[in-house]
PDB file of N, CA, C and O in Angstrom:
ATOM      1  N   UNK A   1      -0.541   3.020 -20.331  1.00 78.00           N
ATOM      2  CA  UNK A   1       0.027   3.865 -19.312  1.00 78.00           C
ATOM      3  C   UNK A   1       0.108   3.067 -18.004  1.00 78.00           C
ATOM      4  O   UNK A   1      -0.888   2.498 -17.561  1.00 78.00           O
ATOM      5  N   UNK A   2       1.280   3.015 -17.374  1.00 79.00           N
ATOM      6  CA  UNK A   2       1.418   2.245 -16.132  1.00 79.00           C
ATOM      7  C   UNK A   2       0.654   2.902 -14.982  1.00 79.00           C
ATOM      8  O   UNK A   2       0.488   4.119 -14.943  1.00 79.00           O
ATOM      9  N   UNK A   3       0.192   2.081 -14.054  1.00 85.00           N
ATOM     10  CA  UNK A   3      -0.510   2.634 -12.897  1.00 85.00           C
ATOM     11  C   UNK A   3       0.496   3.028 -11.822  1.00 85.00           C
ATOM     12  O   UNK A   3       1.689   2.751 -11.916  1.00 85.00           O
ATOM     13  N   UNK A   4       0.017   3.662 -10.762  1.00 82.00           N
ATOM     14  CA  UNK A   4       0.886   4.168  -9.707  1.00 82.00           C
ATOM     15  C   UNK A   4       1.649   3.046  -9.016  1.00 82.00           C
ATOM     16  O   UNK A   4       2.835   3.194  -8.706  1.00 82.00           O
ATOM     17  N   UNK A   5       0.999   1.921  -8.787  1.00 82.00           N
ATOM     18  CA  UNK A   5       1.661   0.797  -8.128  1.00 82.00           C
ATOM     19  C   UNK A   5       2.844   0.299  -8.940  1.00 82.00           C
ATOM     20  O   UNK A   5       3.928   0.044  -8.403  1.00 82.00           O
ATOM     21  N   UNK A   6       2.668   0.171 -10.246  1.00 89.00           N
ATOM     22  CA  UNK A   6       3.751  -0.282 -11.123  1.00 89.00           C
ATOM     23  C   UNK A   6       4.899   0.717 -11.118  1.00 89.00           C
ATOM     24  O   UNK A   6       6.071   0.325 -11.049  1.00 89.00           O
ATOM     25  N   UNK A   7       4.563   1.994 -11.172  1.00 88.00           N
ATOM     26  CA  UNK A   7       5.613   3.023 -11.137  1.00 88.00           C
ATOM     27  C   UNK A   7       6.393   2.962  -9.834  1.00 88.00           C
ATOM     28  O   UNK A   7       7.626   3.096  -9.827  1.00 88.00           O
ATOM     29  N   UNK A   8       5.712   2.753  -8.720  1.00 86.00           N
ATOM     30  CA  UNK A   8       6.382   2.681  -7.433  1.00 86.00           C
ATOM     31  C   UNK A   8       7.287   1.459  -7.341  1.00 86.00           C
ATOM     32  O   UNK A   8       8.440   1.557  -6.895  1.00 86.00           O
ATOM     33  N   UNK A   9       6.806   0.309  -7.767  1.00 89.00           N
ATOM     34  CA  UNK A   9       7.618  -0.909  -7.741  1.00 89.00           C
ATOM     35  C   UNK A   9       8.862  -0.739  -8.606  1.00 89.00           C
ATOM     36  O   UNK A   9       9.976  -1.082  -8.195  1.00 89.00           O
ATOM     37  N   UNK A  10       8.691  -0.184  -9.799  1.00 92.00           N
ATOM     38  CA  UNK A  10       9.833   0.034 -10.695  1.00 92.00           C
ATOM     39  C   UNK A  10      10.815   1.042 -10.118  1.00 92.00           C
ATOM     40  O   UNK A  10      12.034   0.850 -10.198  1.00 92.00           O
ATOM     41  N   UNK A  11      10.306   2.105  -9.519  1.00 93.00           N
ATOM     42  CA  UNK A  11      11.182   3.114  -8.915  1.00 93.00           C
ATOM     43  C   UNK A  11      11.950   2.527  -7.735  1.00 93.00           C
ATOM     44  O   UNK A  11      13.129   2.827  -7.545  1.00 93.00           O
ATOM     45  N   UNK A  12      11.290   1.693  -6.937  1.00 92.00           N
ATOM     46  CA  UNK A  12      11.953   1.055  -5.800  1.00 92.00           C
ATOM     47  C   UNK A  12      13.064   0.127  -6.268  1.00 92.00           C
ATOM     48  O   UNK A  12      14.124   0.057  -5.643  1.00 92.00           O
ATOM     49  N   UNK A  13      12.839  -0.547  -7.384  1.00 94.00           N
ATOM     50  CA  UNK A  13      13.859  -1.455  -7.914  1.00 94.00           C
ATOM     51  C   UNK A  13      15.094  -0.699  -8.399  1.00 94.00           C
ATOM     52  O   UNK A  13      16.216  -1.163  -8.243  1.00 94.00           O
ATOM     53  N   UNK A  14      14.872   0.473  -8.964  1.00 96.00           N
ATOM     54  CA  UNK A  14      15.982   1.244  -9.538  1.00 96.00           C
ATOM     55  C   UNK A  14      16.609   2.200  -8.527  1.00 96.00           C
ATOM     56  O   UNK A  14      17.825   2.363  -8.482  1.00 96.00           O
ATOM     57  N   UNK A  15      15.780   2.832  -7.708  1.00 95.00           N
ATOM     58  CA  UNK A  15      16.246   3.903  -6.815  1.00 95.00           C
ATOM     59  C   UNK A  15      15.950   3.600  -5.354  1.00 95.00           C
ATOM     60  O   UNK A  15      15.731   4.522  -4.557  1.00 95.00           O
ATOM     61  N   UNK A  16      15.927   2.340  -4.957  1.00 94.00           N
ATOM     62  CA  UNK A  16      15.489   1.905  -3.636  1.00 94.00           C
ATOM     63  C   UNK A  16      15.972   2.720  -2.453  1.00 94.00           C
ATOM     64  O   UNK A  16      15.208   3.038  -1.554  1.00 94.00           O
ATOM     65  N   UNK A  17      17.238   3.097  -2.431  1.00 96.00           N
ATOM     66  CA  UNK A  17      17.807   3.801  -1.275  1.00 96.00           C
ATOM     67  C   UNK A  17      17.623   5.312  -1.344  1.00 96.00           C
ATOM     68  O   UNK A  17      17.906   6.009  -0.371  1.00 96.00           O
ATOM     69  N   UNK A  18      17.144   5.824  -2.454  1.00 96.00           N
ATOM     70  CA  UNK A  18      16.953   7.275  -2.591  1.00 96.00           C
ATOM     71  C   UNK A  18      15.679   7.729  -1.899  1.00 96.00           C
ATOM     72  O   UNK A  18      14.701   6.986  -1.823  1.00 96.00           O
ATOM     73  N   UNK A  19      15.667   8.950  -1.425  1.00 96.00           N
ATOM     74  CA  UNK A  19      14.494   9.506  -0.744  1.00 96.00           C
ATOM     75  C   UNK A  19      13.373   9.742  -1.751  1.00 96.00           C
ATOM     76  O   UNK A  19      13.562  10.376  -2.779  1.00 96.00           O
ATOM     77  N   UNK A  20      12.200   9.205  -1.418  1.00 93.00           N
ATOM     78  CA  UNK A  20      11.022   9.375  -2.269  1.00 93.00           C
ATOM     79  C   UNK A  20      10.074  10.412  -1.685  1.00 93.00           C
ATOM     80  O   UNK A  20       9.427  11.149  -2.414  1.00 93.00           O
ATOM     81  N   UNK A  21       9.993  10.452  -0.343  1.00 92.00           N
ATOM     82  CA  UNK A  21       9.067  11.354   0.350  1.00 92.00           C
ATOM     83  C   UNK A  21       9.809  12.017   1.503  1.00 92.00           C
ATOM     84  O   UNK A  21      10.509  11.355   2.263  1.00 92.00           O
ATOM     85  N   UNK A  22       9.615  13.321   1.611  1.00 95.00           N
ATOM     86  CA  UNK A  22      10.211  14.056   2.723  1.00 95.00           C
ATOM     87  C   UNK A  22       9.143  14.972   3.308  1.00 95.00           C
ATOM     88  O   UNK A  22       8.459  15.699   2.591  1.00 95.00           O
ATOM     89  N   UNK A  23       8.986  14.903   4.626  1.00 94.00           N
ATOM     90  CA  UNK A  23       8.062  15.803   5.333  1.00 94.00           C
ATOM     91  C   UNK A  23       8.732  16.196   6.643  1.00 94.00           C
ATOM     92  O   UNK A  23       8.968  15.340   7.505  1.00 94.00           O
ATOM     93  N   UNK A  24       9.027  17.470   6.775  1.00 96.00           N
ATOM     94  CA  UNK A  24       9.766  17.968   7.941  1.00 96.00           C
ATOM     95  C   UNK A  24      11.047  17.149   8.104  1.00 96.00           C
ATOM     96  O   UNK A  24      11.848  17.100   7.185  1.00 96.00           O
ATOM     97  N   UNK A  25      11.202  16.476   9.253  1.00 96.00           N
ATOM     98  CA  UNK A  25      12.416  15.689   9.503  1.00 96.00           C
ATOM     99  C   UNK A  25      12.254  14.217   9.148  1.00 96.00           C
ATOM    100  O   UNK A  25      13.155  13.410   9.397  1.00 96.00           O
ATOM    101  N   UNK A  26      11.126  13.855   8.581  1.00 95.00           N
ATOM    102  CA  UNK A  26      10.850  12.455   8.256  1.00 95.00           C
ATOM    103  C   UNK A  26      11.069  12.206   6.770  1.00 95.00           C
ATOM    104  O   UNK A  26      10.637  13.001   5.934  1.00 95.00           O
ATOM    105  N   UNK A  27      11.752  11.110   6.458  1.00 95.00           N
ATOM    106  CA  UNK A  27      11.952  10.724   5.061  1.00 95.00           C
ATOM    107  C   UNK A  27      11.595   9.248   4.885  1.00 95.00           C
ATOM    108  O   UNK A  27      11.678   8.463   5.825  1.00 95.00           O
ATOM    109  N   UNK A  28      11.177   8.911   3.691  1.00 92.00           N
ATOM    110  CA  UNK A  28      10.961   7.521   3.290  1.00 92.00           C
ATOM    111  C   UNK A  28      11.703   7.299   1.984  1.00 92.00           C
ATOM    112  O   UNK A  28      11.593   8.110   1.064  1.00 92.00           O
ATOM    113  N   UNK A  29      12.431   6.208   1.908  1.00 95.00           N
ATOM    114  CA  UNK A  29      13.071   5.847   0.646  1.00 95.00           C
ATOM    115  C   UNK A  29      12.041   5.201  -0.265  1.00 95.00           C
ATOM    116  O   UNK A  29      10.943   4.823   0.176  1.00 95.00           O
ATOM    117  N   UNK A  30      12.392   5.028  -1.518  1.00 93.00           N
ATOM    118  CA  UNK A  30      11.488   4.336  -2.441  1.00 93.00           C
ATOM    119  C   UNK A  30      11.211   2.921  -1.950  1.00 93.00           C
ATOM    120  O   UNK A  30      10.078   2.430  -2.044  1.00 93.00           O
ATOM    121  N   UNK A  31      12.225   2.267  -1.396  1.00 94.00           N
ATOM    122  CA  UNK A  31      12.040   0.910  -0.897  1.00 94.00           C
ATOM    123  C   UNK A  31      11.072   0.902   0.289  1.00 94.00           C
ATOM    124  O   UNK A  31      10.162   0.069   0.351  1.00 94.00           O
ATOM    125  N   UNK A  32      11.231   1.834   1.227  1.00 94.00           N
ATOM    126  CA  UNK A  32      10.325   1.908   2.374  1.00 94.00           C
ATOM    127  C   UNK A  32       8.903   2.243   1.935  1.00 94.00           C
ATOM    128  O   UNK A  32       7.938   1.682   2.461  1.00 94.00           O
ATOM    129  N   UNK A  33       8.773   3.137   0.981  1.00 91.00           N
ATOM    130  CA  UNK A  33       7.455   3.503   0.470  1.00 91.00           C
ATOM    131  C   UNK A  33       6.786   2.315  -0.213  1.00 91.00           C
ATOM    132  O   UNK A  33       5.590   2.064  -0.024  1.00 91.00           O
ATOM    133  N   UNK A  34       7.555   1.559  -0.967  1.00 91.00           N
ATOM    134  CA  UNK A  34       7.032   0.367  -1.637  1.00 91.00           C
ATOM    135  C   UNK A  34       6.567  -0.662  -0.606  1.00 91.00           C
ATOM    136  O   UNK A  34       5.481  -1.240  -0.733  1.00 91.00           O
ATOM    137  N   UNK A  35       7.361  -0.871   0.447  1.00 92.00           N
ATOM    138  CA  UNK A  35       6.990  -1.829   1.495  1.00 92.00           C
ATOM    139  C   UNK A  35       5.728  -1.374   2.235  1.00 92.00           C
ATOM    140  O   UNK A  35       4.840  -2.185   2.506  1.00 92.00           O
ATOM    141  N   UNK A  36       5.639  -0.093   2.542  1.00 91.00           N
ATOM    142  CA  UNK A  36       4.454   0.438   3.223  1.00 91.00           C
ATOM    143  C   UNK A  36       3.218   0.300   2.339  1.00 91.00           C
ATOM    144  O   UNK A  36       2.129  -0.048   2.819  1.00 91.00           O
ATOM    145  N   UNK A  37       3.384   0.551   1.064  1.00 88.00           N
ATOM    146  CA  UNK A  37       2.278   0.414   0.120  1.00 88.00           C
ATOM    147  C   UNK A  37       1.800  -1.037   0.049  1.00 88.00           C
ATOM    148  O   UNK A  37       0.600  -1.305   0.019  1.00 88.00           O
ATOM    149  N   UNK A  38       2.735  -1.968   0.049  1.00 87.00           N
ATOM    150  CA  UNK A  38       2.380  -3.391   0.005  1.00 87.00           C
ATOM    151  C   UNK A  38       1.628  -3.796   1.268  1.00 87.00           C
ATOM    152  O   UNK A  38       0.647  -4.541   1.204  1.00 87.00           O
ATOM    153  N   UNK A  39       2.073  -3.301   2.430  1.00 87.00           N
ATOM    154  CA  UNK A  39       1.371  -3.601   3.679  1.00 87.00           C
ATOM    155  C   UNK A  39      -0.045  -3.036   3.666  1.00 87.00           C
ATOM    156  O   UNK A  39      -0.993  -3.688   4.082  1.00 87.00           O
ATOM    157  N   UNK A  40      -0.185  -1.820   3.177  1.00 83.00           N
ATOM    158  CA  UNK A  40      -1.502  -1.196   3.101  1.00 83.00           C
ATOM    159  C   UNK A  40      -2.428  -1.979   2.171  1.00 83.00           C
ATOM    160  O   UNK A  40      -3.600  -2.202   2.489  1.00 83.00           O
ATOM    161  N   UNK A  41      -1.907  -2.426   1.058  1.00 81.00           N
ATOM    162  CA  UNK A  41      -2.703  -3.222   0.113  1.00 81.00           C
ATOM    163  C   UNK A  41      -3.162  -4.520   0.760  1.00 81.00           C
ATOM    164  O   UNK A  41      -4.319  -4.927   0.615  1.00 81.00           O
ATOM    165  N   UNK A  42      -2.268  -5.164   1.519  1.00 80.00           N
ATOM    166  CA  UNK A  42      -2.613  -6.406   2.208  1.00 80.00           C
ATOM    167  C   UNK A  42      -3.696  -6.160   3.248  1.00 80.00           C
ATOM    168  O   UNK A  42      -4.681  -6.901   3.326  1.00 80.00           O
ATOM    169  N   UNK A  43      -3.549  -5.090   4.043  1.00 75.00           N
ATOM    170  CA  UNK A  43      -4.558  -4.767   5.057  1.00 75.00           C
ATOM    171  C   UNK A  43      -5.895  -4.457   4.403  1.00 75.00           C
ATOM    172  O   UNK A  43      -6.942  -4.887   4.880  1.00 75.00           O
ATOM    173  N   UNK A  44      -5.865  -3.743   3.307  1.00 71.00           N
ATOM    174  CA  UNK A  44      -7.100  -3.389   2.607  1.00 71.00           C
ATOM    175  C   UNK A  44      -7.796  -4.639   2.072  1.00 71.00           C
ATOM    176  O   UNK A  44      -9.013  -4.769   2.163  1.00 71.00           O
ATOM    177  N   UNK A  45      -7.009  -5.567   1.533  1.00 69.00           N
ATOM    178  CA  UNK A  45      -7.582  -6.810   1.013  1.00 69.00           C
ATOM    179  C   UNK A  45      -8.224  -7.622   2.129  1.00 69.00           C
ATOM    180  O   UNK A  45      -9.307  -8.174   1.957  1.00 69.00           O
ATOM    181  N   UNK A  46      -7.566  -7.687   3.281  1.00 65.00           N
ATOM    182  CA  UNK A  46      -8.131  -8.430   4.416  1.00 65.00           C
ATOM    183  C   UNK A  46      -9.412  -7.765   4.900  1.00 65.00           C
ATOM    184  O   UNK A  46     -10.380  -8.435   5.228  1.00 65.00           O
ATOM    185  N   UNK A  47      -9.410  -6.452   4.963  1.00 62.00           N
ATOM    186  CA  UNK A  47     -10.587  -5.719   5.430  1.00 62.00           C
ATOM    187  C   UNK A  47     -11.754  -5.925   4.467  1.00 62.00           C
ATOM    188  O   UNK A  47     -12.878  -6.147   4.897  1.00 62.00           O
ATOM    189  N   UNK A  48     -11.494  -5.881   3.184  1.00 62.00           N
ATOM    190  CA  UNK A  48     -12.547  -6.084   2.183  1.00 62.00           C
ATOM    191  C   UNK A  48     -13.138  -7.470   2.336  1.00 62.00           C
ATOM    192  O   UNK A  48     -14.347  -7.651   2.250  1.00 62.00           O
ATOM    193  N   UNK A  49     -12.302  -8.467   2.591  1.00 54.00           N
ATOM    194  CA  UNK A  49     -12.786  -9.834   2.763  1.00 54.00           C
ATOM    195  C   UNK A  49     -13.733  -9.909   3.963  1.00 54.00           C
ATOM    196  O   UNK A  49     -14.788 -10.522   3.886  1.00 54.00           O
ATOM    197  N   UNK A  50     -13.373  -9.270   5.065  1.00 55.00           N
ATOM    198  CA  UNK A  50     -14.243  -9.275   6.238  1.00 55.00           C
ATOM    199  C   UNK A  50     -15.566  -8.586   5.936  1.00 55.00           C
ATOM    200  O   UNK A  50     -16.615  -9.022   6.383  1.00 55.00           O
ATOM    201  N   UNK A  51     -15.523  -7.505   5.174  1.00 50.00           N
ATOM    202  CA  UNK A  51     -16.765  -6.820   4.820  1.00 50.00           C
ATOM    203  C   UNK A  51     -17.659  -7.729   3.998  1.00 50.00           C
ATOM    204  O   UNK A  51     -18.878  -7.746   4.188  1.00 50.00           O
ATOM    205  N   UNK A  52     -17.078  -8.501   3.108  1.00 55.00           N
ATOM    206  CA  UNK A  52     -17.876  -9.416   2.297  1.00 55.00           C
ATOM    207  C   UNK A  52     -18.521 -10.473   3.182  1.00 55.00           C
ATOM    208  O   UNK A  52     -19.680 -10.830   2.990  1.00 55.00           O
ATOM    209  N   UNK A  53     -17.784 -10.964   4.171  1.00 51.00           N
ATOM    210  CA  UNK A  53     -18.337 -11.981   5.081  1.00 51.00           C
ATOM    211  C   UNK A  53     -19.497 -11.387   5.876  1.00 51.00           C
ATOM    212  O   UNK A  53     -20.575 -11.958   5.957  1.00 51.00           O
ATOM    213  N   UNK A  54     -19.299 -10.210   6.461  1.00 53.00           N
ATOM    214  CA  UNK A  54     -20.329  -9.611   7.292  1.00 53.00           C
ATOM    215  C   UNK A  54     -21.524  -9.114   6.481  1.00 53.00           C
ATOM    216  O   UNK A  54     -22.623  -8.992   7.018  1.00 53.00           O
ATOM    217  N   UNK A  55     -21.347  -8.843   5.225  1.00 52.00           N
ATOM    218  CA  UNK A  55     -22.449  -8.416   4.388  1.00 52.00           C
ATOM    219  C   UNK A  55     -23.121  -9.563   3.661  1.00 52.00           C
ATOM    220  O   UNK A  55     -24.038  -9.371   2.895  1.00 52.00           O
ATOM    221  N   UNK A  56     -22.660 -10.785   3.921  1.00 53.00           N
ATOM    222  CA  UNK A  56     -23.220 -11.963   3.267  1.00 53.00           C
ATOM    223  C   UNK A  56     -24.578 -12.329   3.823  1.00 53.00           C
ATOM    224  O   UNK A  56     -25.063 -11.781   4.821  1.00 53.00           O
ATOM    225  N   UNK A  57     -25.253 -13.285   3.184  1.00 52.00           N
ATOM    226  CA  UNK A  57     -26.614 -13.689   3.557  1.00 52.00           C
ATOM    227  C   UNK A  57     -26.685 -14.165   4.999  1.00 52.00           C
ATOM    228  O   UNK A  57     -27.697 -13.985   5.668  1.00 52.00           O
ATOM    229  N   UNK A  58     -25.611 -14.785   5.515  1.00 50.00           N
ATOM    230  CA  UNK A  58     -25.606 -15.276   6.881  1.00 50.00           C
ATOM    231  C   UNK A  58     -25.646 -14.164   7.920  1.00 50.00           C
ATOM    232  O   UNK A  58     -25.874 -14.411   9.096  1.00 50.00           O
ATOM    233  N   UNK A  59     -25.440 -12.930   7.508  1.00 48.00           N
ATOM    234  CA  UNK A  59     -25.415 -11.803   8.429  1.00 48.00           C
ATOM    235  C   UNK A  59     -26.503 -10.783   8.109  1.00 48.00           C
ATOM    236  O   UNK A  59     -26.379  -9.625   8.416  1.00 48.00           O
ATOM    237  N   UNK A  60     -27.517 -11.187   7.436  1.00 48.00           N
ATOM    238  CA  UNK A  60     -28.612 -10.300   7.154  1.00 48.00           C
ATOM    239  C   UNK A  60     -28.451  -9.487   5.882  1.00 48.00           C
ATOM    240  O   UNK A  60     -29.317  -8.723   5.535  1.00 48.00           O
ATOM    241  N   UNK A  61     -27.329  -9.646   5.218  1.00 46.00           N
ATOM    242  CA  UNK A  61     -27.126  -8.939   3.954  1.00 46.00           C
ATOM    243  C   UNK A  61     -27.698  -9.732   2.805  1.00 46.00           C
ATOM    244  O   UNK A  61     -28.162 -10.848   2.968  1.00 46.00           O
ATOM    245  N   UNK A  62     -27.727  -9.151   1.656  1.00 46.00           N
ATOM    246  CA  UNK A  62     -28.214  -9.906   0.485  1.00 46.00           C
ATOM    247  C   UNK A  62     -27.319  -9.663  -0.693  1.00 46.00           C
ATOM    248  O   UNK A  62     -26.533  -8.780  -0.721  1.00 46.00           O
TER     249      UNK A  62
END
């Protein structure tokens, strides 16, 4: 079974310009949603790396 990320990437490839999310007057296309998801994943990865550094032995962690 494909995960949500795979489904989003595939949907963006096929339906990129179609609206994926609508809230009030705001819409996101599949392509915009895919790009936002990729940015969030990148930010999360960077944040996790910083947590590992600060929790390392050099910072009192074990």
